[in-house]
């Protein structure tokens, strides 16, 4: 009598191999996701900065030492937008500091 199929040991070996591959690949996948999110955030910074500038112009705002304030000080006050993206994402560091976007190139 001939049996077809897989033994329990063969199935366990396959499950172990898949588990090891997943354990090795998952951190790299997460790093890749983090790099993609950081790259997207850096790409969105100029658009955020420009939208804020347009809003300031439309609402008659001006820059002050502690950020910027609307022409009528009772309307609204904002703080500065200081964002710096750095780390192992890329070799470049893009900085939005003191309300100016700077790139290393």
N, CA, C and O atoms as a DFTB+ gen file, in Angstrom:
420 C
 N C O
     1  1       0.839      -1.163       0.000
     2  2       0.000       0.000       0.000
     3  2       0.897       1.245       0.000
     4  3       1.815       1.373       0.811
     5  1       0.606       2.141      -0.921
     6  2       1.426       3.331      -1.064
     7  2       0.630       4.544      -0.579
     8  3      -0.500       4.774      -1.011
     9  1       1.243       5.319       0.330
    10  2       0.584       6.516       0.863
    11  2       1.085       7.746       0.119
    12  3       2.279       7.884      -0.149
    13  1       0.170       8.620      -0.203
    14  2       0.558       9.879      -0.830
    15  2       0.283      11.008       0.147
    16  3      -0.589      10.905       1.010
    17  1       1.032      12.073      -0.001
    18  2       0.850      13.216       0.894
    19  2       2.147      13.528       1.624
    20  3       3.200      12.966       1.324
    21  1       2.051      14.419       2.570
    22  2       3.214      14.873       3.320
    23  2       3.150      14.345       4.747
    24  3       2.073      14.167       5.316
    25  1       4.314      14.103       5.302
    26  2       4.359      13.689       6.703
    27  2       4.308      14.928       7.586
    28  3       4.511      16.049       7.119
    29  1       4.041      14.714       8.839
    30  2       3.981      15.818       9.792
    31  2       5.333      16.516       9.897
    32  3       5.382      17.739      10.026
    33  1       6.405      15.780       9.846
    34  2       7.752      16.357       9.915
    35  2       7.998      17.270       8.720
    36  3       8.533      18.367       8.882
    37  1       7.620      16.837       7.537
    38  2       7.804      17.670       6.342
    39  2       7.013      18.968       6.458
    40  3       7.518      20.035       6.107
    41  1       5.800      18.886       6.940
    42  2       4.992      20.095       7.114
    43  2       5.607      21.024       8.154
    44  3       5.619      22.241       7.966
    45  1       6.117      20.462       9.252
    46  2       6.760      21.282      10.282
    47  2       8.013      21.967       9.744
    48  3       8.277      23.123      10.075
    49  1       8.780      21.270       8.926
    50  2       9.982      21.870       8.329
    51  2       9.596      23.042       7.432
    52  3      10.237      24.092       7.480
    53  1       8.576      22.879       6.631
    54  2       8.117      23.964       5.752
    55  2       7.639      25.157       6.574
    56  3       7.961      26.300       6.249
    57  1       6.878      24.903       7.627
    58  2       6.397      25.987       8.487
    59  2       7.570      26.703       9.145
    60  3       7.559      27.930       9.250
    61  1       8.580      25.959       9.589
    62  2       9.763      26.570      10.207
    63  2      10.526      27.433       9.203
    64  3      10.966      28.532       9.542
    65  1      10.683      26.952       7.988
    66  2      11.385      27.728       6.961
    67  2      10.634      29.019       6.678
    68  3      11.246      30.084       6.594
    69  1       9.335      28.940       6.531
    70  2       8.526      30.140       6.285
    71  2       8.625      31.097       7.466
    72  3       8.697      32.310       7.272
    73  1       8.630      30.574       8.674
    74  2       8.739      31.417       9.867
    75  2      10.074      32.146       9.910
    76  3      10.120      33.336      10.220
    77  1      11.151      31.450       9.605
    78  2      12.478      32.072       9.607
    79  2      12.559      33.147       8.532
    80  3      13.061      34.241       8.788
    81  1      12.078      32.851       7.347
    82  2      12.094      33.847       6.271
    83  2      11.275      35.078       6.641
    84  3      11.683      36.204       6.359
    85  1      10.141      34.873       7.260
    86  2       9.304      35.993       7.691
    87  2      10.002      36.810       8.767
    88  3       9.968      38.040       8.734
    89  1      10.630      36.140       9.711
    90  2      11.330      36.844      10.788
    91  2      12.485      37.678      10.251
    92  3      12.778      38.746      10.788
    93  1      13.136      37.212       9.211
    94  2      14.244      37.953       8.617
    95  2      13.723      39.090       7.741
    96  3      14.288      40.184       7.754
    97  1      12.677      38.855       6.997
    98  2      12.182      39.841       6.038
    99  2      11.366      40.954       6.686
   100  3      11.353      42.072       6.172
   101  1      10.697      40.685       7.781
   102  2       9.790      41.669       8.375
   103  2      10.492      42.958       8.811
   104  3       9.973      44.036       8.517
   105  1      11.635      42.911       9.492
   106  2      12.300      44.171       9.849
   107  2      12.700      44.992       8.625
   108  3      12.587      46.218       8.636
   109  1      13.162      44.329       7.577
   110  2      13.514      45.053       6.359
   111  2      12.284      45.687       5.724
   112  3      12.345      46.807       5.216
   113  1      11.187      44.980       5.755
   114  2       9.935      45.513       5.211
   115  2       9.501      46.743       5.997
   116  3       9.085      47.742       5.411
   117  1       9.596      46.673       7.317
   118  2       9.212      47.819       8.147
   119  2      10.125      49.009       7.900
   120  3       9.661      50.148       7.840
   121  1      11.427      48.751       7.756
   122  2      12.359      49.838       7.444
   123  2      12.004      50.470       6.107
   124  3      12.049      51.690       5.953
   125  1      11.652      49.635       5.152
   126  2      11.266      50.142       3.838
   127  2      10.014      51.009       3.937
   128  3       9.933      52.060       3.301
   129  1       9.042      50.576       4.731
   130  2       7.837      51.385       4.937
   131  2       8.173      52.709       5.611
   132  3       7.649      53.752       5.219
   133  1       9.040      52.681       6.619
   134  2       9.434      53.905       7.306
   135  2      10.132      54.870       6.357
   136  3       9.878      56.074       6.392
   137  1      11.016      54.340       5.505
   138  2      11.697      55.205       4.536
   139  2      10.702      55.823       3.565
   140  3      10.816      57.000       3.224
   141  1       9.732      55.043       3.119
   142  2       8.729      55.561       2.184
   143  2       7.880      56.646       2.840
   144  3       7.592      57.670       2.221
   145  1       7.479      56.423       4.093
   146  2       6.681      57.429       4.796
   147  2       7.481      58.703       5.020
   148  3       6.954      59.805       4.869
   149  1       8.750      58.557       5.378
   150  2       9.593      59.730       5.600
   151  2       9.811      60.496       4.298
   152  3       9.781      61.726       4.288
   153  1      10.027      59.780       3.214
   154  2      10.208      60.439       1.919
   155  2       8.944      61.187       1.517
   156  3       9.018      62.297       0.990
   157  1       7.794      60.588       1.761
   158  2       6.533      61.263       1.450
   159  2       6.358      62.508       2.313
   160  3       5.905      63.544       1.825
   161  1       6.712      62.414       3.583
   162  2       6.592      63.568       4.478
   163  2       7.495      64.704       4.015
   164  3       7.090      65.866       4.029
   165  1       8.718      64.374       3.604
   166  2       9.643      65.404       3.125
   167  2       9.106      66.038       1.850
   168  3       9.257      67.243       1.649
   169  1       8.480      65.242       0.985
   170  2       7.904      65.793      -0.241
   171  2       6.721      66.707       0.057
   172  3       6.479      67.660      -0.683
   173  1       5.987      66.432       1.124
   174  2       4.819      67.241       1.460
   175  2       5.172      68.534       2.184
   176  3       4.358      69.457       2.213
   177  1       6.361      68.625       2.768
   178  2       6.731      69.821       3.526
   179  2       6.628      71.117       2.715
   180  3       6.049      72.085       3.209
   181  1       7.165      71.175       1.492
   182  2       7.020      72.425       0.738
   183  2       5.558      72.792       0.473
   184  3       5.204      73.970       0.519
   185  1       4.711      71.809       0.199
   186  2       3.292      72.091      -0.045
   187  2       2.627      72.635       1.214
   188  3       1.810      73.553       1.142
   189  1       2.977      72.070       2.365
   190  2       2.427      72.566       3.633
   191  2       2.890      73.996       3.869
   192  3       2.098      74.858       4.249
   193  1       4.172      74.242       3.643
   194  2       4.729      75.579       3.839
   195  2       4.050      76.584       2.910
   196  3       3.684      77.677       3.341
   197  1       3.879      76.216       1.625
   198  2       3.245      77.125       0.667
   199  2       1.784      77.372       1.019
   200  3       1.303      78.497       0.886
   201  1       1.073      76.347       1.463
   202  2      -0.329      76.528       1.863
   203  2      -0.421      77.470       3.052
   204  3      -1.318      78.310       3.117
   205  1       0.499      77.332       3.982
   206  2       0.503      78.224       5.142
   207  2       0.797      79.658       4.711
   208  3       0.188      80.598       5.222
   209  1       1.726      79.829       3.776
   210  2       2.043      81.167       3.271
   211  2       0.826      81.784       2.576
   212  3       0.517      82.957       2.783
   213  1       0.134      80.985       1.746
   214  2      -1.069      81.499       1.070
   215  2      -2.126      81.899       2.086
   216  3      -2.767      82.940       1.942
   217  1      -2.311      81.071       3.117
   218  2      -3.303      81.383       4.150
   219  2      -2.942      82.686       4.850
   220  3      -3.814      83.508       5.129
   221  1      -1.661      82.872       5.134
   222  2      -1.229      84.109       5.797
   223  2      -1.536      85.326       4.937
   224  3      -2.022      86.343       5.433
   225  1      -1.249      85.214       3.641
   226  2      -1.500      86.343       2.740
   227  2      -2.996      86.628       2.657
   228  3      -3.414      87.785       2.714
   229  1      -3.804      85.573       2.520
   230  2      -5.256      85.749       2.410
   231  2      -5.864      86.349       3.668
   232  3      -6.862      87.065       3.586
   233  1      -5.282      86.071       4.833
   234  2      -5.850      86.543       6.091
   235  2      -5.093      87.723       6.690
   236  3      -5.305      88.072       7.851
   237  1      -4.219      88.334       5.910
   238  2      -3.515      89.524       6.366
   239  2      -2.600      89.286       7.553
   240  3      -2.530      90.111       8.464
   241  1      -1.902      88.165       7.547
   242  2      -1.003      87.857       8.667
   243  2       0.394      88.377       8.384
   244  3       0.757      88.629       7.235
   245  1       1.165      88.534       9.435
   246  2       2.548      88.977       9.313
   247  2       3.416      88.138      10.249
   248  3       2.923      87.555      11.215
   249  1       4.711      88.087       9.950
   250  2       5.645      87.348      10.796
   251  2       5.945      88.140      12.055
   252  3       6.065      89.364      12.012
   253  1       6.063      87.453      13.161
   254  2       6.522      88.061      14.408
   255  2       7.693      87.240      14.923
   256  3       8.012      86.194      14.358
   257  1       8.332      87.699      15.981
   258  2       9.504      86.994      16.513
   259  2       9.174      85.598      17.027
   260  3      10.015      84.704      16.946
   261  1       7.987      85.394      17.548
   262  2       7.635      84.101      18.128
   263  2       6.813      83.233      17.179
   264  3       6.127      82.317      17.633
   265  1       6.863      83.492      15.906
   266  2       6.072      82.745      14.934
   267  2       5.443      83.745      13.991
   268  3       6.161      84.517      13.356
   269  1       4.130      83.759      13.877
   270  2       3.455      84.823      13.157
   271  2       2.090      85.048      13.757
   272  3       1.505      84.159      14.376
   273  1       1.603      86.235      13.565
   274  2       0.338      86.653      14.147
   275  2      -0.468      87.360      13.072
   276  3       0.100      88.025      12.206
   277  1      -1.782      87.222      13.121
   278  2      -2.635      87.933      12.171
   279  2      -2.558      89.430      12.434
   280  3      -2.219      89.867      13.533
   281  1      -2.884      90.219      11.389
   282  2      -2.814      91.671      11.513
   283  2      -3.645      92.151      12.693
   284  3      -3.207      93.014      13.454
   285  1      -4.843      91.594      12.847
   286  2      -5.647      91.878      14.028
   287  2      -5.251      90.828      15.059
   288  3      -5.668      89.674      14.954
   289  1      -4.456      91.209      16.049
   290  2      -3.882      90.247      16.990
   291  2      -4.929      89.429      17.733
   292  3      -4.609      88.368      18.269
   293  1      -6.153      89.892      17.776
   294  2      -7.174      89.132      18.490
   295  2      -7.695      87.951      17.667
   296  3      -8.362      87.072      18.213
   297  1      -7.402      87.916      16.365
   298  2      -7.921      86.844      15.514
   299  2      -7.283      85.497      15.841
   300  3      -7.972      84.564      16.255
   301  1      -5.988      85.396      15.660
   302  2      -5.360      84.092      15.792
   303  2      -3.852      84.259      15.887
   304  3      -3.289      85.164      15.271
   305  1      -3.201      83.408      16.641
   306  2      -1.745      83.418      16.752
   307  2      -1.224      82.006      16.529
   308  3      -1.812      81.033      17.002
   309  1      -0.127      81.903      15.811
   310  2       0.473      80.608      15.497
   311  2       1.918      80.596      15.945
   312  3       2.556      81.642      16.060
   313  1       2.421      79.420      16.195
   314  2       3.844      79.258      16.479
   315  2       4.569      78.888      15.203
   316  3       3.945      78.607      14.179
   317  1       5.878      78.891      15.269
   318  2       6.679      78.534      14.101
   319  2       6.532      77.054      13.790
   320  3       6.273      76.241      14.678
   321  1       6.699      76.720      12.537
   322  2       6.688      75.329      12.099
   323  2       8.137      74.908      11.922
   324  3       8.755      75.227      10.906
   325  1       8.681      74.201      12.891
   326  2      10.063      73.741      12.834
   327  2      10.059      72.227      12.733
   328  3       9.745      71.528      13.696
   329  1      10.411      71.732      11.562
   330  2      10.427      70.296      11.322
   331  2      11.778      69.942      10.721
   332  3      12.262      70.612       9.809
   333  1      12.374      68.890      11.239
   334  2      13.626      68.420      10.665
   335  2      13.521      66.918      10.459
   336  3      13.227      66.172      11.393
   337  1      13.762      66.484       9.236
   338  2      13.731      65.051       8.930
   339  2      15.165      64.566       8.863
   340  3      15.932      64.996       8.002
   341  1      15.532      63.668       9.773
   342  2      16.883      63.133       9.724
   343  2      16.889      61.721      10.273
   344  3      15.923      61.279      10.894
   345  1      17.960      61.036      10.046
   346  2      18.075      59.663      10.504
   347  2      18.672      58.801       9.418
   348  3      19.432      59.290       8.581
   349  1      18.342      57.541       9.419
   350  2      18.892      56.606       8.453
   351  2      18.056      56.531       7.190
   352  3      18.192      55.585       6.413
   353  1      17.203      57.502       6.974
   354  2      16.275      57.443       5.855
   355  2      17.038      57.548       4.536
   356  3      16.924      56.674       3.677
   357  1      17.803      58.605       4.382
   358  2      18.667      58.775       3.217
   359  2      19.921      59.479       3.703
   360  3      20.074      59.744       4.896
   361  1      20.807      59.775       2.784
   362  2      21.996      60.522       3.172
   363  2      21.701      62.010       3.261
   364  3      22.515      62.766       3.791
   365  1      20.564      62.444       2.758
   366  2      20.204      63.860       2.772
   367  2      19.369      64.184       3.994
   368  3      18.625      63.343       4.500
   369  1      19.503      65.410       4.458
   370  2      18.654      65.905       5.535
   371  2      17.934      67.129       5.006
   372  3      18.572      68.099       4.597
   373  1      16.631      67.091       5.010
   374  2      15.822      68.226       4.594
   375  2      15.275      68.880       5.851
   376  3      14.740      68.204       6.730
   377  1      15.408      70.179       5.931
   378  2      15.022      70.878       7.148
   379  2      14.051      71.996       6.815
   380  3      14.279      72.776       5.890
   381  1      12.966      72.069       7.573
   382  2      12.075      73.216       7.517
   383  2      12.199      73.868       8.881
   384  3      11.533      73.478       9.840
   385  1      13.064      74.865       8.948
   386  2      13.351      75.501      10.219
   387  2      13.336      77.006      10.011
   388  3      13.730      77.505       8.957
   389  1      12.880      77.716      11.021
   390  2      12.756      79.172      10.926
   391  2      11.975      79.566       9.684
   392  3      12.254      80.574       9.035
   393  1      10.989      78.734       9.379
   394  2      10.045      78.996       8.297
   395  2      10.690      79.029       6.920
   396  3      10.175      79.684       6.014
   397  1      11.818      78.327       6.747
   398  2      12.465      78.219       5.447
   399  2      12.857      76.772       5.226
   400  3      13.419      76.138       6.119
   401  1      12.565      76.240       4.046
   402  2      12.926      74.865       3.708
   403  2      14.338      74.862       3.159
   404  3      14.640      75.596       2.218
   405  1      15.205      74.046       3.735
   406  2      16.570      73.938       3.251
   407  2      16.860      72.490       2.919
   408  3      16.408      71.574       3.607
   409  1      17.616      72.299       1.859
   410  2      18.055      70.959       1.474
   411  2      19.567      70.996       1.327
   412  3      20.127      72.064       1.078
   413  1      20.242      69.868       1.472
   414  2      21.700      69.874       1.427
   415  2      22.288      70.078       0.039
   416  3      23.498      70.274      -0.078
   417  1      21.491      70.039      -1.005
   418  2      22.039      70.193      -2.348
   419  2      21.601      71.488      -2.957
   420  3      21.968      71.791      -4.092
